[in-house]
Short mmCIF file of C-alpha atoms in Angstrom, two decimals:
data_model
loop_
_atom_site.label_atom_id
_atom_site.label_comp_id
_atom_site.label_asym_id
_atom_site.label_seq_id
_atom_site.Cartn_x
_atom_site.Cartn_y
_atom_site.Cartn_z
CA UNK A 12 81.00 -80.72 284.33
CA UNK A 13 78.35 -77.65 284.29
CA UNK A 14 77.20 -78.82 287.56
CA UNK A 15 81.16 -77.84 288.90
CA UNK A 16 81.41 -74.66 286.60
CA UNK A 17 78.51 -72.63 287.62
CA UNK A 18 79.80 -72.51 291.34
CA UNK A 19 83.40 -72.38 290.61
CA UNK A 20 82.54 -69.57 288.13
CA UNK A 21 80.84 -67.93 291.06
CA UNK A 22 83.20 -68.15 293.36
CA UNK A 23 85.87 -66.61 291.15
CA UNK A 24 83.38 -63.82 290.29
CA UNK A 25 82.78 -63.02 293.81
CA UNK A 26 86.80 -62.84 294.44
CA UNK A 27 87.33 -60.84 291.53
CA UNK A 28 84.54 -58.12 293.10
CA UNK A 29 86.48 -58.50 296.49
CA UNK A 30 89.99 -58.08 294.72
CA UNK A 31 88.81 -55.28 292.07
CA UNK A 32 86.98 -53.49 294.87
CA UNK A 33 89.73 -53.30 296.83
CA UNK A 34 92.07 -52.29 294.33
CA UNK A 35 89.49 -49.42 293.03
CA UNK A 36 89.42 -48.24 296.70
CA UNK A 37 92.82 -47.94 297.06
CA UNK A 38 93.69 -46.45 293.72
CA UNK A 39 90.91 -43.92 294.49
CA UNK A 40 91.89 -43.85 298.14
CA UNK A 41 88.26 -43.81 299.24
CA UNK A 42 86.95 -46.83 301.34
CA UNK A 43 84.02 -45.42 300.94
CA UNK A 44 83.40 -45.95 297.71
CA UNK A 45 83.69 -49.33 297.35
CA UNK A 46 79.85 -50.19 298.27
CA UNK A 47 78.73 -47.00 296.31
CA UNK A 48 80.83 -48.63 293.26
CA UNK A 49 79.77 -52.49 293.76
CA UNK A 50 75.70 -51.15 292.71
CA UNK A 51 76.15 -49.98 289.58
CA UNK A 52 78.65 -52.66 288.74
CA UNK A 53 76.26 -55.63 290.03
CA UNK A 54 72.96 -54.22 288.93
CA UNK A 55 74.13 -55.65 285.28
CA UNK A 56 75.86 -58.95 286.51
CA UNK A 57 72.36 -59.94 288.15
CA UNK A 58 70.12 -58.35 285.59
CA UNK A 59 71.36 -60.79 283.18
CA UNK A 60 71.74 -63.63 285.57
CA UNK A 61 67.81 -62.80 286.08
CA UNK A 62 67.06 -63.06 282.79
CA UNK A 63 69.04 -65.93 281.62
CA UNK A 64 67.00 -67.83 284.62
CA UNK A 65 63.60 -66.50 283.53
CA UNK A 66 64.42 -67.21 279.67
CA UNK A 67 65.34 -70.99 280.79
CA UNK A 68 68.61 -70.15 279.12
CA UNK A 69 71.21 -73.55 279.08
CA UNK A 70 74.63 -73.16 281.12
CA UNK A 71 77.34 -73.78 279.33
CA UNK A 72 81.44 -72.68 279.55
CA UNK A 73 80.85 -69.46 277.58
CA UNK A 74 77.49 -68.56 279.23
CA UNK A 75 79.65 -69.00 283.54
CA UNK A 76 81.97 -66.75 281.80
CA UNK A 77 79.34 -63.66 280.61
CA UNK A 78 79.39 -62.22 284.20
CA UNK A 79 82.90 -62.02 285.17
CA UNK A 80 83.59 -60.01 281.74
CA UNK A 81 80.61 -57.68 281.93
CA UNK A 82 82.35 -57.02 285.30
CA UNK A 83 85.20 -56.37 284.16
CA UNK A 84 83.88 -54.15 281.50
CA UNK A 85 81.79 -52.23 283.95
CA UNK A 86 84.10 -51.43 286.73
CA UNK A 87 86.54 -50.18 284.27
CA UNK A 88 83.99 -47.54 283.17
CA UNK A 89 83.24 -46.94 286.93
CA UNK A 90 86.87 -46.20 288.02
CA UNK A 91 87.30 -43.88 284.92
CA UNK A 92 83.83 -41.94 286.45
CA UNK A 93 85.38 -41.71 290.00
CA UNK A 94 89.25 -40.74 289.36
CA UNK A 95 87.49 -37.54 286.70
CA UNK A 96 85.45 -36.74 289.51
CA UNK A 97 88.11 -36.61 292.25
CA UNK A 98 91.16 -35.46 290.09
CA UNK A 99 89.11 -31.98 288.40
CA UNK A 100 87.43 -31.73 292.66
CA UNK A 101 83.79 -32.41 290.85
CA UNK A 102 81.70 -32.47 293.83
CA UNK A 103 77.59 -33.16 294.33
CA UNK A 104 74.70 -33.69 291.60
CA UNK A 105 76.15 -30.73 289.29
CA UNK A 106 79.60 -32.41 289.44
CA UNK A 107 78.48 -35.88 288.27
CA UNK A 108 76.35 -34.63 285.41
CA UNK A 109 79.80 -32.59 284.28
CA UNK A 110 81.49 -35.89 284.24
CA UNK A 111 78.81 -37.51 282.45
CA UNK A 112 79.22 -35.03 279.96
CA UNK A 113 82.90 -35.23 279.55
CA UNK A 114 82.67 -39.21 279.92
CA UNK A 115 79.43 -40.03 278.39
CA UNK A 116 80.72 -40.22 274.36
CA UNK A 117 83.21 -42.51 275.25
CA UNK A 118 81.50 -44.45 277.43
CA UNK A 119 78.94 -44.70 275.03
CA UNK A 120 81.67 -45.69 271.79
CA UNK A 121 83.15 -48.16 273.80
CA UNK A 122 79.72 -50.12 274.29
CA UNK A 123 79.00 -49.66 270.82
CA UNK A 124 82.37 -51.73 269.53
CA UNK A 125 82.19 -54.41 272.67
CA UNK A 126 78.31 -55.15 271.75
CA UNK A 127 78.78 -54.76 268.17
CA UNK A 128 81.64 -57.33 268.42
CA UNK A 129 79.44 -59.47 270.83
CA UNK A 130 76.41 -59.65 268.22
CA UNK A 131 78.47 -60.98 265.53
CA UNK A 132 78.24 -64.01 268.00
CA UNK A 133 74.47 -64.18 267.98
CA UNK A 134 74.31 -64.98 264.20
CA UNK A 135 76.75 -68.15 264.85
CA UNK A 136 75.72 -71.61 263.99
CA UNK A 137 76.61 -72.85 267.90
CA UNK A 138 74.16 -72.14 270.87
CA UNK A 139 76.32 -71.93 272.94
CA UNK A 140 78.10 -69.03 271.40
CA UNK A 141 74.79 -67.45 270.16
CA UNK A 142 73.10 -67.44 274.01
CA UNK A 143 77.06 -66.11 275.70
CA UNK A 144 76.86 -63.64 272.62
CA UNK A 145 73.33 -62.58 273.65
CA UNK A 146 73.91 -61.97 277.16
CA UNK A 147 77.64 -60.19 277.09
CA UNK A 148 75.32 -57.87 274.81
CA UNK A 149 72.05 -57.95 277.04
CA UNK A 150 75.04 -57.03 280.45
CA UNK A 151 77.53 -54.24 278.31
CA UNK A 152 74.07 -52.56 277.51
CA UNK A 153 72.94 -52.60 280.50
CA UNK A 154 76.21 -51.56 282.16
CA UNK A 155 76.55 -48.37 279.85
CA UNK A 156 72.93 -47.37 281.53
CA UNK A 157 74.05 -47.50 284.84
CA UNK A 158 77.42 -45.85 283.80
CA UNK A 159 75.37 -43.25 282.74
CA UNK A 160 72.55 -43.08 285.14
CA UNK A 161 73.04 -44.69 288.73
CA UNK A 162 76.58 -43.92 288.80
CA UNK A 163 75.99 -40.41 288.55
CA UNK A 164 73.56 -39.77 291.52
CA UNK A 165 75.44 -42.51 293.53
CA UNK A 166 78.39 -40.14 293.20
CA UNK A 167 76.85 -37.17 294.06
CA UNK A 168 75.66 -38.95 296.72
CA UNK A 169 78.89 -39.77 297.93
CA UNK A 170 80.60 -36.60 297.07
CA UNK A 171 77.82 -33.64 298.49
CA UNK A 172 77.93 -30.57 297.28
CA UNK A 173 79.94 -27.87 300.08
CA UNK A 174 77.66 -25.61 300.98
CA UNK A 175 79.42 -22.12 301.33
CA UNK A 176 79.01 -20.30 304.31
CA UNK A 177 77.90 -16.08 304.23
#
């Protein structure tokens, strides 16, 4: 049965970055966004893909499911970042870190419930539920970093700063 899951659970994570993607471009009516969002959203999904791998970790049910949520989570946090930017015409490196400023404390309040809630889990009496605990942890934390610090200069990035002309 694991030996079906993992790929299936691929799969669907791969169409849900497709789908979500899409969706985020449209809503924000930017195509090109869509790569500049997939990084900071990804960096966590494979961060704790690479550790579960290096820590030998056992797939289970729960554990396929860890990186379709943290995505989920993420690109929620993402979209919020982009539509503050575009809707108050935040542009560049001094733009971003105004958003981060606005967005940061609840960006920051929201990990703190989801990973408190997920570390109740670690404490269980099931491994299963202890290791998908563990990682939807190990990815929110890690998603609220690059919330906070590669989605920032990826935005500047992809909104420069006008210059003004004498």
């Amino acid at each position: 049965m694991i030996e079906a899951l993992v790929p299936g659970q691929a799969w669907s994570c791969v169409w849900a970055v497709l789908v979500v993607s899409v969706l985020a471009g449209f809503l924000l009516r930017s195509a090109i966004l869509l790569p500049v969002m997939w990084i900071p959203n990804l960096v966590p999904i494979l961060a704790v893909a690479g550790v579960a791998g290096w820590l030998r970790l056992p797939v289970s049910g729960p554990s396929a499911l860890v990186a379709s949520m943290v995505f989920g989570l993420i690109v929620d946090d993402t979209i919020h970042f982009f539509a503050r930017m575009r809707e108050e015409g935040l542009r560049g490196l001094r733009g971003a870190r105004r958003t981060v400023a606005r967005l940061g404390t609840p960006f920051v309040a929201t990990t703190l419930v989801i990973v408190s809630g997920a570390v109740v889990g670690v404490f269980g009496s099931v491994r299963p539920t202890r290791t998908f605990s563990w990682l939807l942890a190990l990815g929110v934390g890690l998603a609220l970093a690059c919330d906070l610090f590669i989605t920032p200069r990826l935005a500047a990035l992809s909104h420069p700063s006008r210059r003004k002309r004498p």
